Coordinates of C-alpha atoms and ligand atoms in Angstrom, one line a residue:
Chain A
X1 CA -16.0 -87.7 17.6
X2 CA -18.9 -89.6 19.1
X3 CA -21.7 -90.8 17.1
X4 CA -24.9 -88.6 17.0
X5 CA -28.4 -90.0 16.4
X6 CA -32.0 -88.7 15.9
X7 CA -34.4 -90.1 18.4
X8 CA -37.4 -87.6 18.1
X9 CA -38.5 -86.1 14.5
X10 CA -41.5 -84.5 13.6
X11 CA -43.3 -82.5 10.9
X12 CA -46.5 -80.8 9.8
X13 CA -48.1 -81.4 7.2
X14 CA -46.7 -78.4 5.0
X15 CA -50.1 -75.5 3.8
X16 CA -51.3 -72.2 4.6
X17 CA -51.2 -71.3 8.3
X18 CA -52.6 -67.5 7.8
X19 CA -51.8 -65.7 11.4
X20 CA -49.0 -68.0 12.5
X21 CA -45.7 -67.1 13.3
X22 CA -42.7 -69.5 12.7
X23 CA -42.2 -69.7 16.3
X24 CA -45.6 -70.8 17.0
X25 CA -45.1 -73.6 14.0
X26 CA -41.6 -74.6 15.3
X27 CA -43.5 -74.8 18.9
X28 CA -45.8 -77.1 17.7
X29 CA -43.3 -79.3 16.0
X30 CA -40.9 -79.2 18.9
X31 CA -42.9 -80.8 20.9
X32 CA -43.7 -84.1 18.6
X33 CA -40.1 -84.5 18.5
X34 CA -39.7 -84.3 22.3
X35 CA -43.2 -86.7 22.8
X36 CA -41.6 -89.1 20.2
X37 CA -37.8 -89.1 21.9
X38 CA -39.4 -89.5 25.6
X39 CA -38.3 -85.8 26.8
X40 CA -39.5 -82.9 27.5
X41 CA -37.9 -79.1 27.4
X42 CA -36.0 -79.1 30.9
X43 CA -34.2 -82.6 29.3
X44 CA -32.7 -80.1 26.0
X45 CA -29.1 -78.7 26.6
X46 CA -29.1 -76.2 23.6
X47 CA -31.5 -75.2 20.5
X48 CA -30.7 -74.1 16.9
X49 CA -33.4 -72.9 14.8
X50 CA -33.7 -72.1 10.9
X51 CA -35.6 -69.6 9.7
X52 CA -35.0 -68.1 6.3
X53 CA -37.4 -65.0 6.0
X54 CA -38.7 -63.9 9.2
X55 CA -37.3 -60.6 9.4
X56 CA -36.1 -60.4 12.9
X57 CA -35.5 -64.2 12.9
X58 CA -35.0 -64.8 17.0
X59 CA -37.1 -67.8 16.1
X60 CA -35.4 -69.5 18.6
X61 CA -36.5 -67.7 21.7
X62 CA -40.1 -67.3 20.2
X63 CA -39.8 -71.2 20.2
X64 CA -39.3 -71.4 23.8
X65 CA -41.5 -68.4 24.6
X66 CA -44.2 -71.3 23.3
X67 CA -42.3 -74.7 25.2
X68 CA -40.7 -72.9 28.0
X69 CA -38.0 -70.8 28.5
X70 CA -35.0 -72.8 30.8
X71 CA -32.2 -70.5 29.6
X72 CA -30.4 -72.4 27.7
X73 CA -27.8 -71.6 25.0
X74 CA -29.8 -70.9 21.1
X75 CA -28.5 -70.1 18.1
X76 CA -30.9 -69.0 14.9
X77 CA -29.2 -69.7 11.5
X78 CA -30.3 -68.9 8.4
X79 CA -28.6 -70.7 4.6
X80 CA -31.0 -70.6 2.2
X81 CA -33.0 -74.0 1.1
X82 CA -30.1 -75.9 3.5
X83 CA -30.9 -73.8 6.4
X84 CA -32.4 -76.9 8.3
X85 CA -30.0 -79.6 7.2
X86 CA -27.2 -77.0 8.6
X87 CA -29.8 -76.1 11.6
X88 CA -29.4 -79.9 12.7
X89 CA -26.0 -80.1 11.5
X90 CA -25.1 -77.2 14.2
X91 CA -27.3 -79.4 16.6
X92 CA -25.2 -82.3 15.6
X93 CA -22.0 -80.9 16.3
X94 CA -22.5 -79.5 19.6
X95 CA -23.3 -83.4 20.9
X96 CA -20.2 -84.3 19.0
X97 CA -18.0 -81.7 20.7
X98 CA -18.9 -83.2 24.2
X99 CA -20.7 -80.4 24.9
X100 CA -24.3 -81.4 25.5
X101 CA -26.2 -84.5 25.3
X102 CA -29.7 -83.6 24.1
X103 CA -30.2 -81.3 21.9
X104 CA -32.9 -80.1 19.8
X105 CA -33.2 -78.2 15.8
X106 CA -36.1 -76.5 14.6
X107 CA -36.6 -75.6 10.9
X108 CA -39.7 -73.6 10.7
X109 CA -41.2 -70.9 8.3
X110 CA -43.8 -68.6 6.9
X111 CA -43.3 -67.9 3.1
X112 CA -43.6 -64.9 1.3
X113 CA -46.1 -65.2 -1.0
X114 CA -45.6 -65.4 -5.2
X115 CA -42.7 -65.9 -7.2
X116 CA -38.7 -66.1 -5.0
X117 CA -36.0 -64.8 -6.8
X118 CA -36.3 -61.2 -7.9
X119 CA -38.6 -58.3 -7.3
X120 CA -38.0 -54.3 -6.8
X121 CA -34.3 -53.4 -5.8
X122 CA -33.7 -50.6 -2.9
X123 CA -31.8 -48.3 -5.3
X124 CA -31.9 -48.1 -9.7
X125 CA -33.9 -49.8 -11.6
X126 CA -35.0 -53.8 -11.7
X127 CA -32.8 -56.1 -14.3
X128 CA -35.7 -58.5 -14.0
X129 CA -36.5 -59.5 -17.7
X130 CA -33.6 -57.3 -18.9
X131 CA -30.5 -59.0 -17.9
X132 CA -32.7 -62.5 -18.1
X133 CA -34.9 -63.7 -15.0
X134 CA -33.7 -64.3 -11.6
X135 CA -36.9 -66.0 -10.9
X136 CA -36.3 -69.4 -9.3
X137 CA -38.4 -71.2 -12.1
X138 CA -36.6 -69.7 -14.7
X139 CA -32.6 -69.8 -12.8
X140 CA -33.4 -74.0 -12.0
X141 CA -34.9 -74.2 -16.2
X142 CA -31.1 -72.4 -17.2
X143 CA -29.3 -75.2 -14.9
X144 CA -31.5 -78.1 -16.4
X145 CA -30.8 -76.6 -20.0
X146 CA -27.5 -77.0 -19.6
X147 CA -27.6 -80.7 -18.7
X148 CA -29.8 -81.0 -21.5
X149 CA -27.1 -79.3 -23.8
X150 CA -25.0 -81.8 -23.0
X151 CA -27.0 -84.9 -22.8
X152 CA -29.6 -84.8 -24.9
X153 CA -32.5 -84.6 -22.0
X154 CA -36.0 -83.5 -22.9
X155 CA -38.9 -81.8 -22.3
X156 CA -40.7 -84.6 -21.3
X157 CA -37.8 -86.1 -19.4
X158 CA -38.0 -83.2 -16.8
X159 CA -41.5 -83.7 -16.8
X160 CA -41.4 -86.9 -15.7
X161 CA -40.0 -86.0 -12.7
X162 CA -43.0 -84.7 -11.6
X163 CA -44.9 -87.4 -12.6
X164 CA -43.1 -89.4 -10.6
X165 CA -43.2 -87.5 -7.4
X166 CA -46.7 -86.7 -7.5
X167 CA -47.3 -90.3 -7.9
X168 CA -45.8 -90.6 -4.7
X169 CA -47.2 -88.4 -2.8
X170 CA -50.4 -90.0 -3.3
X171 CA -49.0 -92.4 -0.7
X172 CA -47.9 -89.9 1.9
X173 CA -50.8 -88.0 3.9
X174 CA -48.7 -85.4 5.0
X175 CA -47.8 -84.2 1.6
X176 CA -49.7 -80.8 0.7
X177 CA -51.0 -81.9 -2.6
X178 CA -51.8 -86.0 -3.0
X179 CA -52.8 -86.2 -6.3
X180 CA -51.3 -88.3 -9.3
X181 CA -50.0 -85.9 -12.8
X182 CA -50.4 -87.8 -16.0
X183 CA -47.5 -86.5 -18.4
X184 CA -50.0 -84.6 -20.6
X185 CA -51.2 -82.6 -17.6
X186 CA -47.8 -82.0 -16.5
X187 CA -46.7 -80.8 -20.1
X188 CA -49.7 -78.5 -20.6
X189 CA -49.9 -76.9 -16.9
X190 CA -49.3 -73.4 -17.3
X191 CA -45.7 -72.9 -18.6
X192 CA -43.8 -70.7 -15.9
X193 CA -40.6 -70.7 -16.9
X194 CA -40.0 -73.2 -20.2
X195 CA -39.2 -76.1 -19.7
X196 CA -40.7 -75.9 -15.8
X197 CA -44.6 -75.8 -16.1
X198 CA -46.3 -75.0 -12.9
X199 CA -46.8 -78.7 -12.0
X200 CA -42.7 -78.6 -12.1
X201 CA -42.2 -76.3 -9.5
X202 CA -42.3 -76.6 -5.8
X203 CA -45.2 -75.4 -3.6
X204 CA -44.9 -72.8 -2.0
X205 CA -46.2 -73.1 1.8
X206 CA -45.7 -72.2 5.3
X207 CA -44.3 -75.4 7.4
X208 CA -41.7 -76.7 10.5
X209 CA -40.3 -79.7 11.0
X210 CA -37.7 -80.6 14.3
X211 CA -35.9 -83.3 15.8
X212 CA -34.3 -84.2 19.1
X213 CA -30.9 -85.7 18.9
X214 CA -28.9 -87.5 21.2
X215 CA -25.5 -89.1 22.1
X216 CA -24.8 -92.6 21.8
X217 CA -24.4 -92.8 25.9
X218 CA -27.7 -91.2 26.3
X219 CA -29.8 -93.1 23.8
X220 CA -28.4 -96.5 25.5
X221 CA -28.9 -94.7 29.2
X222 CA -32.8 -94.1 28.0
X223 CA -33.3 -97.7 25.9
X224 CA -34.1 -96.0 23.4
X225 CA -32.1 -97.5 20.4
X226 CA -35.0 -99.2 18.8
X227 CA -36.2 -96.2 17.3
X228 CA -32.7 -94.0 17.0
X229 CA -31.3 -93.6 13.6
X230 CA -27.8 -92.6 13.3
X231 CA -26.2 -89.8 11.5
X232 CA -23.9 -91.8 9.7
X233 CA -22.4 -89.0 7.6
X234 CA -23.1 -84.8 7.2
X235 CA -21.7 -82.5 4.9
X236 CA -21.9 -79.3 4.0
X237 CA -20.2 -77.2 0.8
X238 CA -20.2 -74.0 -0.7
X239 CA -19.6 -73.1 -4.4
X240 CA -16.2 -73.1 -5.4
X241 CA -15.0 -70.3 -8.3
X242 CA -16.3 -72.2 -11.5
X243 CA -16.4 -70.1 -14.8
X244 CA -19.8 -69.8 -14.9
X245 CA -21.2 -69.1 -11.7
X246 CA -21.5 -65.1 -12.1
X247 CA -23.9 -65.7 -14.7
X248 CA -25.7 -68.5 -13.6
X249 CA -26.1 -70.3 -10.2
X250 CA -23.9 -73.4 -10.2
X251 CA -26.5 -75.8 -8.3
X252 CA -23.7 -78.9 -9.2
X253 CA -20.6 -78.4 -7.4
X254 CA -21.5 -77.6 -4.4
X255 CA -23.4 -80.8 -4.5
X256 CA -20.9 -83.0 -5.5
X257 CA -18.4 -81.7 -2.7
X258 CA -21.2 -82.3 -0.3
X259 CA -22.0 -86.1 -1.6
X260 CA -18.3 -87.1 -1.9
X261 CA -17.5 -85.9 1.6
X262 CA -20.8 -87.7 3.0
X263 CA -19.4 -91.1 0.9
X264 CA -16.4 -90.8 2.7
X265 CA -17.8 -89.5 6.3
X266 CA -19.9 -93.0 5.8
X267 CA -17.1 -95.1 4.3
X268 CA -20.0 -96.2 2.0
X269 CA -20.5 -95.5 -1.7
X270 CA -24.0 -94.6 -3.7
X271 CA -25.0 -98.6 -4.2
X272 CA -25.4 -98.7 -0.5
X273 CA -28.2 -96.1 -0.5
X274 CA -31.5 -97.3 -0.1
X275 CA -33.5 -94.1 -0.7
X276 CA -33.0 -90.9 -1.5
X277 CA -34.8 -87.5 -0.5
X278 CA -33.3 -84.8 -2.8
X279 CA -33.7 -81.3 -3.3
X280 CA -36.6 -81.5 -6.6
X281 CA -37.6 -77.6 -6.2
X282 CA -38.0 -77.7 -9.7
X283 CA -38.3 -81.3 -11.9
X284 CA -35.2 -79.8 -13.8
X285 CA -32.9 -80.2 -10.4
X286 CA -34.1 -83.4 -9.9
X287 CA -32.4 -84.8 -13.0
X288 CA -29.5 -83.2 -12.3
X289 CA -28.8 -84.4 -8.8
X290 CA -28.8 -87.7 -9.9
X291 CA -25.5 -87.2 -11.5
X292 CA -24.2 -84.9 -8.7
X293 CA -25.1 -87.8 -6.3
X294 CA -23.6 -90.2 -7.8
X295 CA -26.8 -92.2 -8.6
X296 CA -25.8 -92.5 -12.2
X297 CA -22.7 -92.0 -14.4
X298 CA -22.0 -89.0 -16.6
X299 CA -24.9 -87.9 -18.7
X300 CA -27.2 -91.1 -17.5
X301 CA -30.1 -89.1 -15.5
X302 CA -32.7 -89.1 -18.8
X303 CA -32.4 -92.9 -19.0
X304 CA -32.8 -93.0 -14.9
X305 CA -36.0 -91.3 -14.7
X306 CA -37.1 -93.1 -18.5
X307 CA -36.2 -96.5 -16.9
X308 CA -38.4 -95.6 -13.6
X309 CA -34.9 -96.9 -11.6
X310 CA -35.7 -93.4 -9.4
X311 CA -39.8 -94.9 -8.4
X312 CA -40.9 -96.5 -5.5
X313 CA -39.9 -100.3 -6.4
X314 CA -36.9 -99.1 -8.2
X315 CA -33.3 -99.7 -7.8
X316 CA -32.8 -96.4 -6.0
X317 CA -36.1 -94.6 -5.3
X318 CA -36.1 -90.9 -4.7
X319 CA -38.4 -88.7 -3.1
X320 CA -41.0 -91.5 -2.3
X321 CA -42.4 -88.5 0.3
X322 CA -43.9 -86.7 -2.8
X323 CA -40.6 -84.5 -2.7
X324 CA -40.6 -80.6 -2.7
X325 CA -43.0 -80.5 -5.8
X326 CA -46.0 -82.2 -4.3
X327 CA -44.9 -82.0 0.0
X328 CA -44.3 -78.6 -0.4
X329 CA -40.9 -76.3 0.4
X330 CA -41.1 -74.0 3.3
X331 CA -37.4 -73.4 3.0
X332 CA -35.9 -73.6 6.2
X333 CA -38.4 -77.2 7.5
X334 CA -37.3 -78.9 4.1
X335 CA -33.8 -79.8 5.3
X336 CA -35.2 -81.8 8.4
X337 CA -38.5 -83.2 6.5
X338 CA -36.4 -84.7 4.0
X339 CA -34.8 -86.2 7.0
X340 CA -38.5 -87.3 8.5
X341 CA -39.0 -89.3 5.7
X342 CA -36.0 -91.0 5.6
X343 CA -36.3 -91.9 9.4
X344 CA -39.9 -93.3 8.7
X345 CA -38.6 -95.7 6.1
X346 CA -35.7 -96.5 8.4
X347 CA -38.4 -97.4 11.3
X348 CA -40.2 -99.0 8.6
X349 CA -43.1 -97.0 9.5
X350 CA -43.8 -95.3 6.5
X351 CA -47.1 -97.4 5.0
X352 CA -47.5 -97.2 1.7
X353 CA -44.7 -96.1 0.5
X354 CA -41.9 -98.1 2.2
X355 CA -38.7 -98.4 0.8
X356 CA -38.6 -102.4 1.7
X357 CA -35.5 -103.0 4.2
X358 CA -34.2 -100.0 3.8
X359 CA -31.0 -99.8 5.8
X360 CA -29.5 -96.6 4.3
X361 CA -30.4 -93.1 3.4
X362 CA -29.7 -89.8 1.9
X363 CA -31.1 -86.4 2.0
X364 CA -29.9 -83.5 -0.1
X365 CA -30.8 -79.8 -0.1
X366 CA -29.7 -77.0 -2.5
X367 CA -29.9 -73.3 -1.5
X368 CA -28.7 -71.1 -4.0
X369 CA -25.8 -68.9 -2.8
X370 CA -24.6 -71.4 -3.4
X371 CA -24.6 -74.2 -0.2
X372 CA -25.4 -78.0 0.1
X373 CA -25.6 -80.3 2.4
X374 CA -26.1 -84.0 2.4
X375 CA -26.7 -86.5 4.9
X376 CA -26.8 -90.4 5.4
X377 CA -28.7 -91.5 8.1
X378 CA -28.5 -94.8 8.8
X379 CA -30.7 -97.6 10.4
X380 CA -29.9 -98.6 14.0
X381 CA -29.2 -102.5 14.9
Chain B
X1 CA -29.1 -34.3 -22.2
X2 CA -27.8 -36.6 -19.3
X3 CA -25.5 -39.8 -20.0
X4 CA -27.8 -43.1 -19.2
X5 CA -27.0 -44.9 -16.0
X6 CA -25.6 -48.4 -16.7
X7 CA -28.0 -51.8 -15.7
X8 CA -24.7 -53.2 -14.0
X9 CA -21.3 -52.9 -12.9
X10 CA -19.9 -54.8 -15.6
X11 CA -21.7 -52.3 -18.2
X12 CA -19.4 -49.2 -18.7
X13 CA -20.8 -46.2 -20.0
X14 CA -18.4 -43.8 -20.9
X15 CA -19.0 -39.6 -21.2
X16 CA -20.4 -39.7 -24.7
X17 CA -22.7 -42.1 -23.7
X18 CA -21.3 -45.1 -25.8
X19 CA -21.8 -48.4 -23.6
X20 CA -19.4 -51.6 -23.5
X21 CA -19.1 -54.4 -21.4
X22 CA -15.7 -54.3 -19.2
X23 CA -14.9 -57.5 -17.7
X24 CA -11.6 -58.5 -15.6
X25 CA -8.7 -61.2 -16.3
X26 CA -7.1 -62.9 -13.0
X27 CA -2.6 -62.7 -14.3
X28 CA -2.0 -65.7 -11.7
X29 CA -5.0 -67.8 -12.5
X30 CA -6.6 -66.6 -15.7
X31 CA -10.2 -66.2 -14.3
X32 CA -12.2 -63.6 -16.0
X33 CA -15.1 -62.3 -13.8
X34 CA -17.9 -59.6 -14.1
X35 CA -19.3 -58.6 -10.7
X36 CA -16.8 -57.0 -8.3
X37 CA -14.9 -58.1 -6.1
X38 CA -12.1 -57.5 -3.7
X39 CA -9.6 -60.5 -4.7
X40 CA -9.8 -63.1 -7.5
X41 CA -12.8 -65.1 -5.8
X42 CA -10.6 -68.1 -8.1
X43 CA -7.4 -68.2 -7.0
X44 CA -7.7 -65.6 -3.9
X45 CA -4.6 -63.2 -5.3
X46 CA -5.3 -59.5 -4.8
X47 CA -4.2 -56.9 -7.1
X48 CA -4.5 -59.0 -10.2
X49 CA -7.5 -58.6 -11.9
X50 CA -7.2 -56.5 -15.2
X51 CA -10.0 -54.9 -16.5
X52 CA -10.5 -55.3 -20.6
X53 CA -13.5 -55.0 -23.0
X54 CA -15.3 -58.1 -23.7
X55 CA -15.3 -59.2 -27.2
X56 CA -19.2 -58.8 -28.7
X57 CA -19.8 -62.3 -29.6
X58 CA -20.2 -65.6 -28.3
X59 CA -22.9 -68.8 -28.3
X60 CA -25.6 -69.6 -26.4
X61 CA -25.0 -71.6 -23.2
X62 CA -28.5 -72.3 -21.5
X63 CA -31.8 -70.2 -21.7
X64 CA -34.8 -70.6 -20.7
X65 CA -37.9 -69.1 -22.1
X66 CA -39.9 -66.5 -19.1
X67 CA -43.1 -66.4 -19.5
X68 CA -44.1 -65.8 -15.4
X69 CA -42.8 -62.8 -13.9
X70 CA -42.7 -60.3 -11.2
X71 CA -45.5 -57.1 -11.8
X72 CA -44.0 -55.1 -14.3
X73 CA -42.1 -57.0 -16.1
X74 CA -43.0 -57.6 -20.0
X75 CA -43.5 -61.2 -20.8
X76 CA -42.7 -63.8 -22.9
X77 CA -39.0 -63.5 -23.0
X78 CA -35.8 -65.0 -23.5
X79 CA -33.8 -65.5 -20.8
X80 CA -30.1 -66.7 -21.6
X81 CA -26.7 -67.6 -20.5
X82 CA -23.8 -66.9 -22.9
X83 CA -20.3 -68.2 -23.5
X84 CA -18.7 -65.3 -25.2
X85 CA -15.9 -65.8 -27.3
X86 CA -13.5 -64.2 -24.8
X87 CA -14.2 -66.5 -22.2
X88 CA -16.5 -64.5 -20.3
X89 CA -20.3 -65.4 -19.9
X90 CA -22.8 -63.1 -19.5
X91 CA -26.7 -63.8 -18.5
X92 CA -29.2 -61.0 -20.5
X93 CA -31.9 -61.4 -22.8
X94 CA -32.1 -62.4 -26.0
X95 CA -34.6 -60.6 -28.1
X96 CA -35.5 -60.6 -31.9
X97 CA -35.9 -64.4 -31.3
X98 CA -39.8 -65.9 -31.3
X99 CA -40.3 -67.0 -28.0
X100 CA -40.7 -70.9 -28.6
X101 CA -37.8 -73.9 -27.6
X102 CA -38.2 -74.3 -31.8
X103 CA -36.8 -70.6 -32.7
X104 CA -33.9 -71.2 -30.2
X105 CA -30.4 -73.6 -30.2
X106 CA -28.4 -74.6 -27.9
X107 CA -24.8 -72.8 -29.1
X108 CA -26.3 -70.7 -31.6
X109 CA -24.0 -67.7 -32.5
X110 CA -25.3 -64.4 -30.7
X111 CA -24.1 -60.5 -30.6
X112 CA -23.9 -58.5 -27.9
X113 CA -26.4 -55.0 -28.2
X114 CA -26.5 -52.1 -26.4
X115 CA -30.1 -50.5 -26.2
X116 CA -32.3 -48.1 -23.8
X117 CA -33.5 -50.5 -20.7
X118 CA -36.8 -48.8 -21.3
X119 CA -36.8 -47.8 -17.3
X120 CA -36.4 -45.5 -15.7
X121 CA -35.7 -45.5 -11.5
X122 CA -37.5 -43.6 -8.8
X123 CA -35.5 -39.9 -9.6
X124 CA -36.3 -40.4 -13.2
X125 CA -33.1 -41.4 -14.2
X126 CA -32.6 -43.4 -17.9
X127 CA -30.4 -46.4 -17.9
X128 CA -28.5 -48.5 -20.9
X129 CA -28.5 -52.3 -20.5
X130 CA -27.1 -55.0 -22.6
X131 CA -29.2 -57.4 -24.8
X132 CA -28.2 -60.4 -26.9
X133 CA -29.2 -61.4 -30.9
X134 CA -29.0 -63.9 -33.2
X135 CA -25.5 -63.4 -34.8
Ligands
LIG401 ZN1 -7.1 -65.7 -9.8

C-alpha cells in the first residue's frame, strides 16, 4: 500500500472553552491544518472525526457546518484516549486504499468536568469505594503498583515523571500549565489516589487538534515534501484475555502488541527513535510504557527516569511537549497532538525544546477498554 | 425480612441470605473469569465455563490508597487487587488496614468477607458486597 504522509497539523492550546462545542473547536483546528498543507475544504475527499463524550457525536458534520459543507463521505469514531490516533489512522487508510487523496482527521472535545472513571450507575447501587475505585487516578496507581511489585519502583520515582514533564513544558507555549514542579511539591500536592498526587495526573481540559494528510503523488504534485512527514508505521491493538484484566485494566499488553507491530510496520527497532510522545495520563503510566515500548529492558524504567535518559538532552527523550500531565488530555485531540509535536521536532521547528536531528518518532496513546495505538512518523528527505 | 441484593454478578447470594463468591473455570483452556460472558473471552470455546466457589484467601496484587472520590463515597480507602489462592483475582476494598503505603505489603495474606454494602439503591433495596482483610 502507498505511503501516507501528514502535510497540515494543527492544535490549540488545550483550556477551558466554556460555550464551545467540539465542532466549533475541531472547525477552528481544521482550518490551521488546511492553511499549513496549502488547501482548502473543496481540496478534502473524506473526513473522520473523534469525539469521545459529546453525546450525539455527529461532530463531523458540525465540523463542516463551520468550514463548509461539500458532501463528502464522514465518519465519527469514538475509542477512548486513542480515539484520535485511530481517527487519523481511519484517515490514513482510506489514502492507502486508493480511495482518496486528501484527506483530513479531527480529534476535538469538551470534557466533562471532575473526576473520569466512575459515578452513579442507571440501575442498583454504586461499587465505587466498595469494590475498590474505578476512578482513573486510582485504576493507573493499581497498574503502577504492580510494576512497582515487581521492580522495586518508588514513590518518588513516579514522581519524577512529573517533574520531568512539567520541566518541559516550560518550553512549550501551547502547553496549558508552563510551570516547573520541584520533587517536594510534587510529593506533597494533594494526594488523589496514592501514589498519584494531583501534580501526577493529567489536566483535564477541553481541546482539538487535526491534520490533513496526503498521498505520496499528491504531496510531489503540490511540492510540498519539505514540510511532509511520513507515517512510517501505525498500529492499533486491543487487550488480549490476560488473567488479570477483569480485575484490573491491563494498560500493558495492548501496548506492547501495538509497539511490536509499529517496529515491524517500520522495519526499525526502539534505538532508531528519536523522541517519544507517550500516553503519561498519570506519572505511574509513564514508567510503565517505557518497558512496553521497548525503551528499556525488563524491570529498567526506575533507573530510566533516575538516570534522566527520558529528558530533553537524553538518550531518548519523552514527552518534551509537557505531555498529558502539564499540555493537558482532552481525550479524543491527544492522539493527534502527540503527533503535532513530533511533527514540529521533525520540521525542526519546535524552539526550545528540539529534539536535535531528530529523524524518527513515536506517539503512543492508552484508552482503557483496553485499545492502543502507536505510531512512527518519520522525517521526509 | 428480604434477602440483600448482591454488589455484582460474581457475588451469589443464595435464599438464606449467605453470600459467596462464584467464579467460572474455562475445561479447554483453564481460564477462570468473574464477569459474564457468552464464550471463554480466553480461548473463544462456548459451553465450557464451569461455575465453582472461589476459595476465601489469597495475597495482595496491587492497591492503591483512595483518598479522592466521587460525592458520596467515604474516603480514605483501600483500594486493591487480589491474587486469590484459586487463581482468580478479585478487585474490592480492603478495610481494617490504616490507610498509609506503611500499614500495607505488596503479597500480604488477605480473607475474603462478606458484609452489608451500607447502601441502599433508589427502591430501597439492601445489598451484600465483598470486602478483603488482613489474613
Ligand atoms: Zn477458554
Amino acid at each position: 500500500m502507498r505511503d501516507v504522509y501528514i502535510v497540515g497539523i494543527d492544535m490549540l492550546r488545550f483550556g477551558r472553552f466554556p460555550g464551545k462545542t467540539p465542532g466549533e473547536l475541531g472547525a477552528e483546528v481544521a482550518l490551521g491544518a488546511m492553511d499549513e498543507a496549502g488547501v482548502s475544504i473543496r481540496d478534502i475527499q473524506a473526513l473522520y472525526c473523534g469525539n469521545q463524550f459529546d453525546p450525539v457525536g455527529m461532530i463531523a458534520q458540525d465540523v463542516q457546518k463551520q468550514i463548509g459543507q461539500t458532501g463528502i463521505p464522514s465518519a465519527n469514531i469514538k475509542n477512548a484516549c486513542a480515539t484520535g490516533a485511530t481517527t487519523l489512522r481511519e484517515a490514513m487508510f482510506l489514502i492507502k486504499a486508493g480511495a482518496a487523496d486528501i484527506t483530513l482527521a479531527v480529534g476535538c472535545e469538551v470534557m466533562p468536568r471532575g473526576l473520569l472513571g466512575g459515578g452513579e450507575p442507571a440501575a442498583g447501587i454504586s461499587t465505587e469505594g466498595l469494590l475498590g475505585s474505578g476512578s482513573m487516578p486510582c485504576v493507573f496507581a493499581e497498574a503502577g503498583h504492580a510494576y512497582a511489585r515487581d521492580y522495586g519502583t518508588s514513590f518518588a520515582q513516579f514522581a519524577q515523571v512529573s517533574v520531568k514533564n512539567h520541566w518541559h513544558s516550560t518550553m512549550n507555549p501551547k502547553a496549558m500549565y508552563q510551570k516547573e514542579t520541584p520533587l517536594e511539591e510534587v510529593m506533597q500536592a494533594e494526594m488523589i489516589a496514592y501514589p498519584n498526587t494531583k501534580l501526577m495526573c493529567s489536566v483535564n481540559v477541553d481541546g482539538a487538534a487535526a491534520a490533513v494528510l496526503m498521498s505520496e503523488e499528491e504531496v510531489r504534485r503540490r511540492g510540498l515534501m519539505g514540510q511532509a512527514v511520513k507515517i512510517r508505521a501505525s498500529a492499533l491493538a486491543s487487550d488480549p484475555y490476560t488473567p488479570r484484566n477483569l480485575a484490573m485494566w491491563d494498560i500493558n499488553t495492548a501496548t506492547r502488541m501495538a509497539a511490536d507491530k509499529a517496529y515491524e510496520q517500520a522495519g526499525l527497532g526502539p534505538d532508531d527513535i528519536d523522541l517519544v510522545e507517550l500516553h503519561d495520563c498519570f506519572a505511574t503510566a509513564e514508567l510503565l510504557h517505557y518497558e512496553n515500548l521497548r525503551l528499556c529492558g525488563v524491570g529498567e524504567a526506575g533507573r530510566m527516569i533516575d538516570t534522566g535518559e527520558t529528558r530533553l538532552g537524553g538518550r531518548i527523550p519523552v514527552n518534551v511537549s509537557g505531555g498529558l500531565l502539564s499540555k493537558g488530555h482532552p481525550i479524543a485531540a491527544t492522539g493527534i497532538a502527540n503527533m503535532y509535536e513530533v511533527v514540529a521536532h521533525l520540521r525542526g521547528t519546535a524552539g526550545a525544546r528540539q529534539v536535535e536531528g531528530a529523524r524518527l518518532g513515536m506517539t503512543h496513546v492508552v484508552g482503557l477498554g483496553t485499545v492502543a495505538a502507536v505510531h512512527i512518523l518519520e522525517k521526509s528527505l | 425480612m428480604a434477602i440483600p441484593k448482591s454488589v455484582a454478578p460474581w457475588l451469589v447470594v443464595d435464599a438464606e441470605g449467605r453470600a459467596h463468591v462464584e467464579a467460572r473455570r474455562c475445561s479447554v483452556c483453564a481460564a477462570i473469569l468473574t464477569a459474564p460472558s457468552l464464550a471463554c473471552p480466553s480461548c473463544g470455546a462456548r459451553g465450557t465455563l464451569q461455575p465453582f466457589m472461589v476459595t476465601p484467601t489469597g495475597r495482595l496484587h496491587s492497591y492503591s490508597i483512595v483518598h479522592r472520590s466521587f460525592p458520596g463515597v467515604t474516603v480514605p480507602f483501600i483500594s486493591v487487587v487480589v491474587d486469590m489462592d484459586d487463581g482468580t483475582v478479585l478487585k474490592g476494598n480492603l478495610r481494617g488496614v490504616a490507610p498509609t503505603p506503611d500499614a500495607i505489603c505488596f503479597d500480604m495474606p488477605v480473607r475474603l468477607v462478606f458484609d452489608d454494602a451500607g447502601r441502599q439503591d433508589r427502591e430501597g433495596n439492601r445489598y451484600v458486597s465483598y470486602f478483603f482483610e488482613a489474613a
